[in-house]
Short mmCIF file of C-alpha atoms in Angstrom, two decimals:
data_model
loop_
_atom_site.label_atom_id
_atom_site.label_comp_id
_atom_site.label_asym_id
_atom_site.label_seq_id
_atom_site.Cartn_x
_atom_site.Cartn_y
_atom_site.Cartn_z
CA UNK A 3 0.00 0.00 0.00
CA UNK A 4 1.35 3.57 -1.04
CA UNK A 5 1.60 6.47 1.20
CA UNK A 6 0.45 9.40 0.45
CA UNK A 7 0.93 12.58 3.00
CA UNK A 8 -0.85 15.51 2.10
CA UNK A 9 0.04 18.82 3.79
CA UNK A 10 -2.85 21.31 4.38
CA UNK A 11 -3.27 24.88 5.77
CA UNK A 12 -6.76 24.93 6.55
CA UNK A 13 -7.37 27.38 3.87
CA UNK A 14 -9.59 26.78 0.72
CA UNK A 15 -6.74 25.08 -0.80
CA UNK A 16 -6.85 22.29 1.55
CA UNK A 17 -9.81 21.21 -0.14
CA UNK A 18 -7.52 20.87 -3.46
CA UNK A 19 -4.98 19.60 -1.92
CA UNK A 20 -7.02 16.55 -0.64
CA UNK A 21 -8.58 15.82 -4.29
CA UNK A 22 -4.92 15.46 -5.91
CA UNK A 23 -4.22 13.40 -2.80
CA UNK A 24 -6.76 11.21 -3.29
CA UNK A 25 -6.57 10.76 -6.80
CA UNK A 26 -3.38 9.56 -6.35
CA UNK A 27 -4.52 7.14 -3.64
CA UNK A 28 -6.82 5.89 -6.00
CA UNK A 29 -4.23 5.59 -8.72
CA UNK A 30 -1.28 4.34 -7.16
CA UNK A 31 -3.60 2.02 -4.27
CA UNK A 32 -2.59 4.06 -1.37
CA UNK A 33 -4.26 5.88 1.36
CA UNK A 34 -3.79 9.43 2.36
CA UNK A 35 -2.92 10.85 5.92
CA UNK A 36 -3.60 14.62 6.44
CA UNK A 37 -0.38 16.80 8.43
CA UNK A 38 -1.34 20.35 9.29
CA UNK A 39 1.40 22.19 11.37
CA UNK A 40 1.04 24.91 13.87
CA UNK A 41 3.19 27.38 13.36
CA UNK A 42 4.39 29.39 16.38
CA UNK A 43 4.58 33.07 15.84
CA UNK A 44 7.75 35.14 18.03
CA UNK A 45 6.91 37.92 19.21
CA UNK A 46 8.02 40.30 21.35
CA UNK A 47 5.49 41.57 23.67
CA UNK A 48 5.56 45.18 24.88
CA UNK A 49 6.61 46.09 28.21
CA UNK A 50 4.54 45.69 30.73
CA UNK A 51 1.50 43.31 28.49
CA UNK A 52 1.35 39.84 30.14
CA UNK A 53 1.70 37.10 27.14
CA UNK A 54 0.88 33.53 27.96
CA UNK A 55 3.76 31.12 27.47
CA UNK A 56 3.59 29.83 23.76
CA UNK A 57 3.78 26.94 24.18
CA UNK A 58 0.24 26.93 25.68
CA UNK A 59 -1.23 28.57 23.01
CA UNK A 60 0.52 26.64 20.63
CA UNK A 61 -0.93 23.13 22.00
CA UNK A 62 -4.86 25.26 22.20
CA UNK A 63 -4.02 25.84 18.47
CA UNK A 64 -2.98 22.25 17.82
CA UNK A 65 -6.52 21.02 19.24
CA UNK A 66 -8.04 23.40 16.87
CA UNK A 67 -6.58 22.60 13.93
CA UNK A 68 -6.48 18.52 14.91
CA UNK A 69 -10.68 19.16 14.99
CA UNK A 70 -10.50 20.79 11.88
CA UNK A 71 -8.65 18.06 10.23
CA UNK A 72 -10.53 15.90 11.01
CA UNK A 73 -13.46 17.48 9.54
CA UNK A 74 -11.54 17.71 6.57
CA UNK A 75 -10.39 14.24 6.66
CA UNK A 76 -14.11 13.30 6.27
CA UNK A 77 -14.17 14.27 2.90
CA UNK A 78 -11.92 11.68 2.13
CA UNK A 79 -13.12 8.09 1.71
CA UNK A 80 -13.00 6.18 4.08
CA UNK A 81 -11.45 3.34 3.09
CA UNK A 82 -8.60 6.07 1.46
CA UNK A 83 -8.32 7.84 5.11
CA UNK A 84 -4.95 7.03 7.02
CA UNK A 85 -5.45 9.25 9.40
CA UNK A 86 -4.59 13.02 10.85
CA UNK A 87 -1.39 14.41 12.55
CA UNK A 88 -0.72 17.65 13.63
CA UNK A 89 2.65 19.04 14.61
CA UNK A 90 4.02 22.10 16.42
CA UNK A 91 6.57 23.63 13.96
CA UNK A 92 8.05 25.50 10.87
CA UNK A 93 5.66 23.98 8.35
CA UNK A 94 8.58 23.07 6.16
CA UNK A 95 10.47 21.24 8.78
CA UNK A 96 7.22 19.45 10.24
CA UNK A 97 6.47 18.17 6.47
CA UNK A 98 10.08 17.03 6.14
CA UNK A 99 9.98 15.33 9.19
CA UNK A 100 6.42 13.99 9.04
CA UNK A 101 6.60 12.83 5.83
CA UNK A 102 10.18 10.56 6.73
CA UNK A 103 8.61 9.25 9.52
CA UNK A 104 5.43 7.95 7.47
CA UNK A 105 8.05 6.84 5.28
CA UNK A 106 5.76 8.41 2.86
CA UNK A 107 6.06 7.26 -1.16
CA UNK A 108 4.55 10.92 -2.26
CA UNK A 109 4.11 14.57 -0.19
CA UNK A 110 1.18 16.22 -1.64
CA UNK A 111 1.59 20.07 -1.12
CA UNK A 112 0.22 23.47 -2.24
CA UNK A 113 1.25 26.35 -4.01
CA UNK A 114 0.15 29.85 -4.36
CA UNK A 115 -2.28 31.11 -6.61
CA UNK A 116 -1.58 30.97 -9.77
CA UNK A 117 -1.61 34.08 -11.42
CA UNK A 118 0.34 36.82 -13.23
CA UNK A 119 1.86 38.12 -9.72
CA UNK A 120 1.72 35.44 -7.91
CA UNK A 121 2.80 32.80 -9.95
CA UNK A 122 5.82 32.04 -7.86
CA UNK A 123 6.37 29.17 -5.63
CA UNK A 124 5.54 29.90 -2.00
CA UNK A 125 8.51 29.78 0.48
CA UNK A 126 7.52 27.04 2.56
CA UNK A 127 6.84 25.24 -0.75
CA UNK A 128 10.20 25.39 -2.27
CA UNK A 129 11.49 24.41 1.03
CA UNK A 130 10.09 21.65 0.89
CA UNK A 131 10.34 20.51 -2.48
CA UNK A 132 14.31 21.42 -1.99
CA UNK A 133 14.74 19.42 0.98
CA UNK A 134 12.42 16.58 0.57
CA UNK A 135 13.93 12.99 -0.11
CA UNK A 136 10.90 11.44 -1.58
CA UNK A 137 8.10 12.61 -4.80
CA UNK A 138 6.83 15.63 -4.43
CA UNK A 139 3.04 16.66 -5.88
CA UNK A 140 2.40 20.45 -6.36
CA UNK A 141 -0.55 21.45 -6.24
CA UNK A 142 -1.68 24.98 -7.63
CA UNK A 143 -5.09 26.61 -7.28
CA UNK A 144 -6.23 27.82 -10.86
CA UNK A 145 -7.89 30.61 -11.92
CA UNK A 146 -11.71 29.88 -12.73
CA UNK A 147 -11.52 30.38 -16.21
CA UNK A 148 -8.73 26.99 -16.21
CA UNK A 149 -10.40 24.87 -13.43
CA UNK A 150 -12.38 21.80 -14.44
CA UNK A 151 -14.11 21.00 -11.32
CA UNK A 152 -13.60 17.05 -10.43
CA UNK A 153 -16.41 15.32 -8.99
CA UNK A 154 -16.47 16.18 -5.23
CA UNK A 155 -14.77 13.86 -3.24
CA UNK A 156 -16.97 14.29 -0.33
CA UNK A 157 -19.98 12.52 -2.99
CA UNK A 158 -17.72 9.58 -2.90
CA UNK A 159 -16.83 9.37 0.96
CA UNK A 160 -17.85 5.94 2.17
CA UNK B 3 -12.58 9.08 -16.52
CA UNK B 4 -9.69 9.54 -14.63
CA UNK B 5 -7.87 12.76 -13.40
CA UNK B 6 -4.56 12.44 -14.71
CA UNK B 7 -5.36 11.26 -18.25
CA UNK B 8 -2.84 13.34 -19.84
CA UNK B 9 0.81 13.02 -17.97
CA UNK B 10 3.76 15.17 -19.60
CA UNK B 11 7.38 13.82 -18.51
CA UNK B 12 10.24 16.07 -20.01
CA UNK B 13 13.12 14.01 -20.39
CA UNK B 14 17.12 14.74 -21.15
CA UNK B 15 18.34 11.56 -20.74
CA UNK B 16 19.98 11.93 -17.49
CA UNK B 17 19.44 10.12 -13.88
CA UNK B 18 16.97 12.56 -12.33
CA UNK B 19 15.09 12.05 -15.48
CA UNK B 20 14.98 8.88 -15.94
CA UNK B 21 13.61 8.47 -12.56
CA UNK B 22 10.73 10.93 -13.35
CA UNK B 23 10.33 8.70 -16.76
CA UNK B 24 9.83 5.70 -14.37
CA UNK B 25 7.22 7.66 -12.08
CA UNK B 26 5.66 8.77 -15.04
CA UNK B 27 5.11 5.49 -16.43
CA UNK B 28 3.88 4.07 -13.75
CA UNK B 29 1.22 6.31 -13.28
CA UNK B 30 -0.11 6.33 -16.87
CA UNK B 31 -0.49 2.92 -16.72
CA UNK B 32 -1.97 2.57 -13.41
CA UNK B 33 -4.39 5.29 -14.45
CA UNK B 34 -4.64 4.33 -18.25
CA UNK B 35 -3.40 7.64 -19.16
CA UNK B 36 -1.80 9.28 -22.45
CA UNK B 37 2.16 9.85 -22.02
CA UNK B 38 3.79 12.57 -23.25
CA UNK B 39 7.72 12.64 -23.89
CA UNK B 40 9.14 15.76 -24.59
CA UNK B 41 12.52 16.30 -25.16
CA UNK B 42 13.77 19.91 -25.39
CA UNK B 43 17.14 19.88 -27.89
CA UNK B 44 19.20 22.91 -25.72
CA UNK B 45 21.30 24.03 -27.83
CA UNK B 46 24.69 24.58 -26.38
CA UNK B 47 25.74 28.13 -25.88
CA UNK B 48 29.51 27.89 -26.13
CA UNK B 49 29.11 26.85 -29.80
CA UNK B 50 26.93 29.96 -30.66
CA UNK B 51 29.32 32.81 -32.42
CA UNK B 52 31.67 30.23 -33.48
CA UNK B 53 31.57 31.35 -36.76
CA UNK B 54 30.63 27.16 -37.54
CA UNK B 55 27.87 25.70 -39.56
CA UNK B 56 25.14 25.20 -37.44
CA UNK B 57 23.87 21.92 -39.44
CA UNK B 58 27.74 20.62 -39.46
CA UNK B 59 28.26 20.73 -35.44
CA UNK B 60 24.30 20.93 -34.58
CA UNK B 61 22.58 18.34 -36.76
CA UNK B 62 25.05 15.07 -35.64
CA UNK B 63 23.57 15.95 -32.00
CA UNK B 64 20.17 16.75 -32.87
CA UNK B 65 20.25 13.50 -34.43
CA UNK B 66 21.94 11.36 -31.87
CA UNK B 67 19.32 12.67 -29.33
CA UNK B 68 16.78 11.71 -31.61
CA UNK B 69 17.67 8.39 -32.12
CA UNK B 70 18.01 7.99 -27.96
CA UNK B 71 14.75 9.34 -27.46
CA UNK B 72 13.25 7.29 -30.18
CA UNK B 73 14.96 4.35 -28.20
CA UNK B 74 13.38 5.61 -25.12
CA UNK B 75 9.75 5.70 -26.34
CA UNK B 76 10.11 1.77 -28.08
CA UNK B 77 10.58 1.02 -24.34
CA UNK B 78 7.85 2.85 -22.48
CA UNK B 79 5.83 1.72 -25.94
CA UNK B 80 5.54 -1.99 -24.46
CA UNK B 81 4.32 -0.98 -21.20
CA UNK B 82 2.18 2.31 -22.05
CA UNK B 83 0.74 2.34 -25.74
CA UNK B 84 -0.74 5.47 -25.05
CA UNK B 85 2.77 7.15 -25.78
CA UNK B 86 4.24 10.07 -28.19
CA UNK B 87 7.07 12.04 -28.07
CA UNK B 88 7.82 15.26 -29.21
CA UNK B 89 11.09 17.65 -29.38
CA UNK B 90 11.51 21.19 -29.40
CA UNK B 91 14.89 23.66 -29.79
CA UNK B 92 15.87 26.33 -27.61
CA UNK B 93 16.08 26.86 -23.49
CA UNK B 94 14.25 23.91 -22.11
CA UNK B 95 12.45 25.45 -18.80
CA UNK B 96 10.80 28.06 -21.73
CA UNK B 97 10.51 25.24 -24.34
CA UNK B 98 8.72 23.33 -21.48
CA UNK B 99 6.67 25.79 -20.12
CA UNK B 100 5.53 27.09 -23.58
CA UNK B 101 4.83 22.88 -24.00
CA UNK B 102 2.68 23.13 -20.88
CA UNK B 103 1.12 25.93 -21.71
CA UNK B 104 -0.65 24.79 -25.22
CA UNK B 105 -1.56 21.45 -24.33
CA UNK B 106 -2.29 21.62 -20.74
CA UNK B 107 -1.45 18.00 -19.68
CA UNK B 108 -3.08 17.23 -16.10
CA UNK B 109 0.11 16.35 -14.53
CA UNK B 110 4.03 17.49 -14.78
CA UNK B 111 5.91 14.33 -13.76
CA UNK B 112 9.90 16.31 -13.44
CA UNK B 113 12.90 14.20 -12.21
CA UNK B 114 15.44 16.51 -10.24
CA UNK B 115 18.57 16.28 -8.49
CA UNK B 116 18.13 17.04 -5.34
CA UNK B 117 20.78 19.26 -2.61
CA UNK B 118 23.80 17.03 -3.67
CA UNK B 119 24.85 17.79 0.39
CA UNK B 120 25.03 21.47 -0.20
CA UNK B 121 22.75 22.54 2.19
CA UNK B 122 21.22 25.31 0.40
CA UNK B 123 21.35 24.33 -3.31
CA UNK B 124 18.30 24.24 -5.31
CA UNK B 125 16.48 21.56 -7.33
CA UNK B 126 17.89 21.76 -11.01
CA UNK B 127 17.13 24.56 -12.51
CA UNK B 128 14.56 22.92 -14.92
CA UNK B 129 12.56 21.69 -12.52
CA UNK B 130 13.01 24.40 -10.32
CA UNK B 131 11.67 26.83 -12.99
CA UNK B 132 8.91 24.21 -14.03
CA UNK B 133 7.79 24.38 -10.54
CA UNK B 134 7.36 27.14 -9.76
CA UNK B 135 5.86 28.61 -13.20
CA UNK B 136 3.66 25.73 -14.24
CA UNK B 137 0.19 25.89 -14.14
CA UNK B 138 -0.05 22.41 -13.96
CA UNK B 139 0.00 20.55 -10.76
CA UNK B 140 4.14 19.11 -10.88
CA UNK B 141 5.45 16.31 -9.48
CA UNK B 142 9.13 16.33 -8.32
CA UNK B 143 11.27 12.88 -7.65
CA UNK B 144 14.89 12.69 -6.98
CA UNK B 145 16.63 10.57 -8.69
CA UNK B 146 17.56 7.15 -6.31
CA UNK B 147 21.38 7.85 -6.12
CA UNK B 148 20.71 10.80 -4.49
CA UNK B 149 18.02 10.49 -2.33
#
């Protein structure tokens, strides 16, 4: 059985994301296991403003984003689903790391938009797809005008 | 009807793209999909203003490559029938992209050579270019050597 590990912001891309990932669960016989990462934001408070120690926040974000995984995650069929991790991290590193110790066969990721500014790839992207050791699938929202709109995946979900 | 039914592979003959070739394959025929070959014939830069005959130094190469990606297709022929190749002239991330472009395959199968233990070095600068300017989704592997 493949491995595929898709990588998803919670934004409307995930949604993207997760069709490319399945489709190439379905092609390749695999299942698909979503990673989000929580990203921890330094900042330097101002004097005298009490901040709460990151690392709390960063865990209260983590239980966020695990429920909204695994919202997404029901989109996916069920007999595709492998499951939902969520990390505390630099995305890049957590989907380098993640995606070695899944021992993944491909790393399903998105790009930005694609358009006449912002055609280039995303930091975290290229970080990834520099670093990786394994197949990496880019995704890349399209402009209406190019996107042929798969059958939703959630109309398949078992 | 499946997603990918139209896979481009670019391919120069080297490891990184042979091991995108082998990707490629295998997902055209695990999703019955057309194959695409394209071979971009980059024309080498230290030979232009030689004052030489462009069909006297150019065409023996042109022709070589031909014949090895002619090879190359009899192969992937037995296992995907679904294949063509074609060949274009000039800088290959712009030869590919342009490719891209006009037929708008459903998938960008690119073999690249990973960091070669320089820390900070990009993916070749094909595929790096391919990435990030391809409207197409793209899919990167390394070739095995240097994973």
């Amino acid at each position: 059985m493949k491995r595929i590990l898709a990588a998803v912001d919670l934004t409307s891309t995930a949604h993207l994301i997760i069709r490319h990932a399945v489709e190439l669960a379905r092609s390749m016989g695999g299942r698909v296991r979503l990673l989000h990462s929580v990203v921890i934001a330094p900042q330097v408070p101002p004097p005298g403003v009490f901040v709460p120690l990151t690392s709390f926040r960063a865990h209260e974000l983590a239980d966020a984003a695990r429920t909204a995984m695994e919202s997404l995650e029901e989109s996916i069929p069920r007999e595709l689903r492998d499951g939902v991790v969520v990390e505390i991290g630099h995305a890049a590193d957590c989907v380098c790391e993640a995606a070695r110790a899944y021992d993944a066969d491909v790393v399903v990721i998105g790009a930005h938009d694609y358009g006449l500014i912002s055609r280039a790839l995303g930091t975290t992207a290229a970080r990834i797809v520099n670093r990786m050791d394994r197949p990496v699938f880019v995704v890349r929202p399209m402009p209406t005008s190019h996107v042929v709109e798969p059958e939703p995946v959630s109309a398949k979900a078992g | 009807m499946t997603k990918f039914a139209n896979i481009l592979v670019p391919v120069d003959f080297g490891a990184p793209s042979r091991r995108g070739l082998e990707l490629a394959v295998d997902l055209a025929r695990r999703n019955g999909a057309r194959l695409t070959l394209l071979h971009v014939f980059d024309v080498p830069v230290s030979y232009a203003g030689m004052g030489l005959s462009p069909t006297e130094l150019l065409a023996p190469m042109w022709d070589a490559e031909q014949e090895e990606l002619d090879r190359v297709l009899a192969k992937v022929r037995d296992e995907i029938p679904e294949v063509s190749r074609e060949t274009a002239r000039g800088v290959p991330w712009r030869e590919i992209l342009a490719f891209i472009e006009q037929r708008r395959p459903d998938l960008v199968v690119m073999g690249t050579h990973g960091r070669h233990g320089v820390p900070r070095a990009l993916l070749g600068s094909v595929a790096e270019k391919i990435v990030r300017l391809s409207p197409c989704p793209v899919l990167t592997v390394r070739a095995e050597d240097e994973a």
